[in-house]
Amino acid sequence: MLIAIPGVLNPAEVSELRRALDAADWQDGRKTAGSQSYDVKRNHQLDPDSRTALELGQFILDRLAGNALFMSAALPHRILPPMFNRYAQEETFGIHVDNAIRSVPLTGERLRTDLSMTLFLSEPEEYDGGELVIEDQFGAQQVKLPAGHMVLYPSTSLHQVTPVTRGARVSSFFWLQSMVRSDERRTILFDLDQSIQSLSARNGANSPEAVRLTGIYHNLIRMWAEI
């Protein structure tokens, strides 16, 4: 399931993050590349252990914790601290797949990457190129969202960032381990949850139909969750 999460950050929050990021020191992005992606990665990243990265990452996680659409789609169990990258003239990240297991930088805790996230911090008109291209069952999907919006997609997907030909593309990227490993099951649960929300808005959360479907939803979580 590929889904856009709008308004993770509002314009004022995006401006606050960009001021900090524009003043930060950036390093060669290949420092965090795996063996397969090293040769196709050309960008710059913030040191994930830096104070700026840790503070801004926590800011993003705090906003996501209150985002109902994100929680419904991701069912997060553990989330890696957000990282930050910048693509300028002719920088790109060729087609690759994310590592299946990643470690939290400061603790060494390992988690399975079920879902990948990109939170856009540049407006589309600030740069040319730089589309996130994600391969799914419907073909190649090009994603270029407004600043403050985020895309969530399975980490099993082949994906790439096309070359930036003008301006700079700044974003945050990170991964999570979901309570539900299967993308197909997460999709079923998401569709069911969204249907419950719509039904509750029309008929009330305590209507017999909403209560019955809510019970089915939670029973499926009990069957499929890994915690």
Short mmCIF file of C-alpha atoms in Angstrom, two decimals, residues 86-199:
data_model
loop_
_atom_site.label_atom_id
_atom_site.label_comp_id
_atom_site.label_asym_id
_atom_site.label_seq_id
_atom_site.Cartn_x
_atom_site.Cartn_y
_atom_site.Cartn_z
CA ARG A 86 19.42 16.96 0.46
CA TYR A 87 19.64 16.55 -3.31
CA ALA A 88 21.12 19.46 -5.28
CA GLN A 89 22.36 19.80 -8.87
CA GLU A 90 22.52 16.39 -10.62
CA GLU A 91 22.34 14.49 -7.33
CA THR A 92 20.26 11.33 -7.44
CA PHE A 93 19.68 7.94 -5.84
CA GLY A 94 19.40 5.17 -8.41
CA ILE A 95 17.01 2.28 -8.16
CA HIS A 96 17.49 0.21 -5.01
CA VAL A 97 15.70 -1.61 -2.21
CA ASP A 98 16.05 -0.66 1.46
CA ASN A 99 17.90 -2.89 3.90
CA ALA A 100 15.60 -5.40 5.60
CA ILE A 101 17.14 -4.83 9.05
CA ARG A 102 18.41 -1.53 10.42
CA SER A 103 19.93 -0.51 13.74
CA VAL A 104 19.03 2.48 15.89
CA PRO A 105 22.22 4.60 15.85
CA LEU A 106 22.53 5.36 19.57
CA THR A 107 21.22 2.11 21.06
CA GLY A 108 22.09 -0.56 18.50
CA GLU A 109 18.53 -1.91 18.74
CA ARG A 110 17.58 -3.66 15.50
CA LEU A 111 14.24 -3.58 13.76
CA ARG A 112 12.69 -4.97 10.60
CA THR A 113 11.92 -2.33 7.97
CA ASP A 114 8.31 -2.93 6.95
CA LEU A 115 7.48 0.60 5.81
CA SER A 116 9.55 3.43 4.37
CA MET A 117 8.63 7.10 4.73
CA THR A 118 9.65 10.30 2.98
CA LEU A 119 8.53 13.60 4.47
CA PHE A 120 8.97 16.38 1.93
CA LEU A 121 10.48 19.63 3.25
CA SER A 122 10.83 21.49 -0.08
CA GLU A 123 7.92 22.76 -2.14
CA PRO A 124 7.65 21.15 -5.60
CA GLU A 125 8.33 24.48 -7.33
CA GLU A 126 11.66 24.87 -5.48
CA TYR A 127 13.33 22.19 -7.60
CA ASP A 128 13.11 20.31 -10.90
CA GLY A 129 13.49 16.55 -11.01
CA GLY A 130 13.89 14.81 -7.68
CA GLU A 131 10.75 12.69 -8.01
CA LEU A 132 10.52 9.66 -5.74
CA VAL A 133 9.68 6.78 -8.10
CA ILE A 134 8.23 3.71 -6.39
CA GLU A 135 7.62 0.41 -8.17
CA ASP A 136 4.40 -1.35 -7.15
CA GLN A 137 1.92 -3.77 -8.69
CA PHE A 138 0.49 -0.96 -10.83
CA GLY A 139 3.88 0.07 -12.26
CA ALA A 140 6.14 3.01 -11.45
CA GLN A 141 4.48 5.65 -9.26
CA GLN A 142 6.05 9.13 -9.26
CA VAL A 143 5.71 11.05 -6.00
CA LYS A 144 6.48 14.74 -5.48
CA LEU A 145 4.43 16.16 -2.63
CA PRO A 146 4.07 19.62 -1.06
CA ALA A 147 6.30 20.48 1.88
CA GLY A 148 4.94 18.99 5.10
CA HIS A 149 3.31 16.03 3.35
CA MET A 150 4.63 12.48 3.64
CA VAL A 151 4.45 9.31 1.57
CA LEU A 152 4.33 5.87 3.20
CA TYR A 153 5.15 2.75 1.18
CA PRO A 154 6.34 -0.85 1.66
CA SER A 155 10.09 -1.16 2.19
CA THR A 156 10.08 -4.16 -0.13
CA SER A 157 9.49 -1.81 -3.08
CA LEU A 158 12.19 -0.93 -5.57
CA HIS A 159 12.47 2.85 -5.65
CA GLN A 160 14.70 5.72 -6.72
CA VAL A 161 15.06 9.51 -6.62
CA THR A 162 15.48 11.01 -10.08
CA PRO A 163 18.28 13.56 -10.68
CA VAL A 164 17.63 17.09 -9.45
CA THR A 165 18.29 19.52 -12.30
CA ARG A 166 17.43 22.81 -10.54
CA GLY A 167 17.26 23.94 -6.93
CA ALA A 168 17.44 21.58 -3.97
CA ARG A 169 15.18 18.83 -2.66
CA VAL A 170 15.24 18.54 1.16
CA SER A 171 13.39 15.78 2.98
CA SER A 172 13.30 13.51 5.99
CA PHE A 173 13.33 9.76 5.50
CA PHE A 174 12.95 6.89 7.93
CA TRP A 175 11.58 3.40 8.49
CA LEU A 176 9.34 1.55 10.89
CA GLN A 177 8.48 -1.95 11.99
CA SER A 178 4.74 -2.40 11.95
CA MET A 179 2.74 -4.49 14.41
CA VAL A 180 1.43 -6.26 11.29
CA ARG A 181 4.20 -7.56 9.02
CA SER A 182 2.07 -8.30 5.93
CA ASP A 183 1.33 -5.39 3.61
CA GLU A 184 -1.83 -7.17 2.41
CA ARG A 185 -3.13 -7.50 5.96
CA ARG A 186 -2.26 -3.88 6.78
CA THR A 187 -4.23 -2.82 3.71
CA ILE A 188 -7.28 -4.81 4.84
CA LEU A 189 -7.06 -3.29 8.33
CA PHE A 190 -6.63 0.21 6.94
CA ASP A 191 -9.64 -0.10 4.64
CA LEU A 192 -11.72 -1.52 7.49
CA ASP A 193 -10.65 1.23 9.89
CA GLN A 194 -11.44 3.98 7.37
CA SER A 195 -14.86 2.41 6.76
CA ILE A 196 -15.52 2.35 10.51
CA GLN A 197 -14.57 6.03 10.76
CA SER A 198 -16.95 6.96 7.93
CA LEU A 199 -19.78 4.87 9.37
#
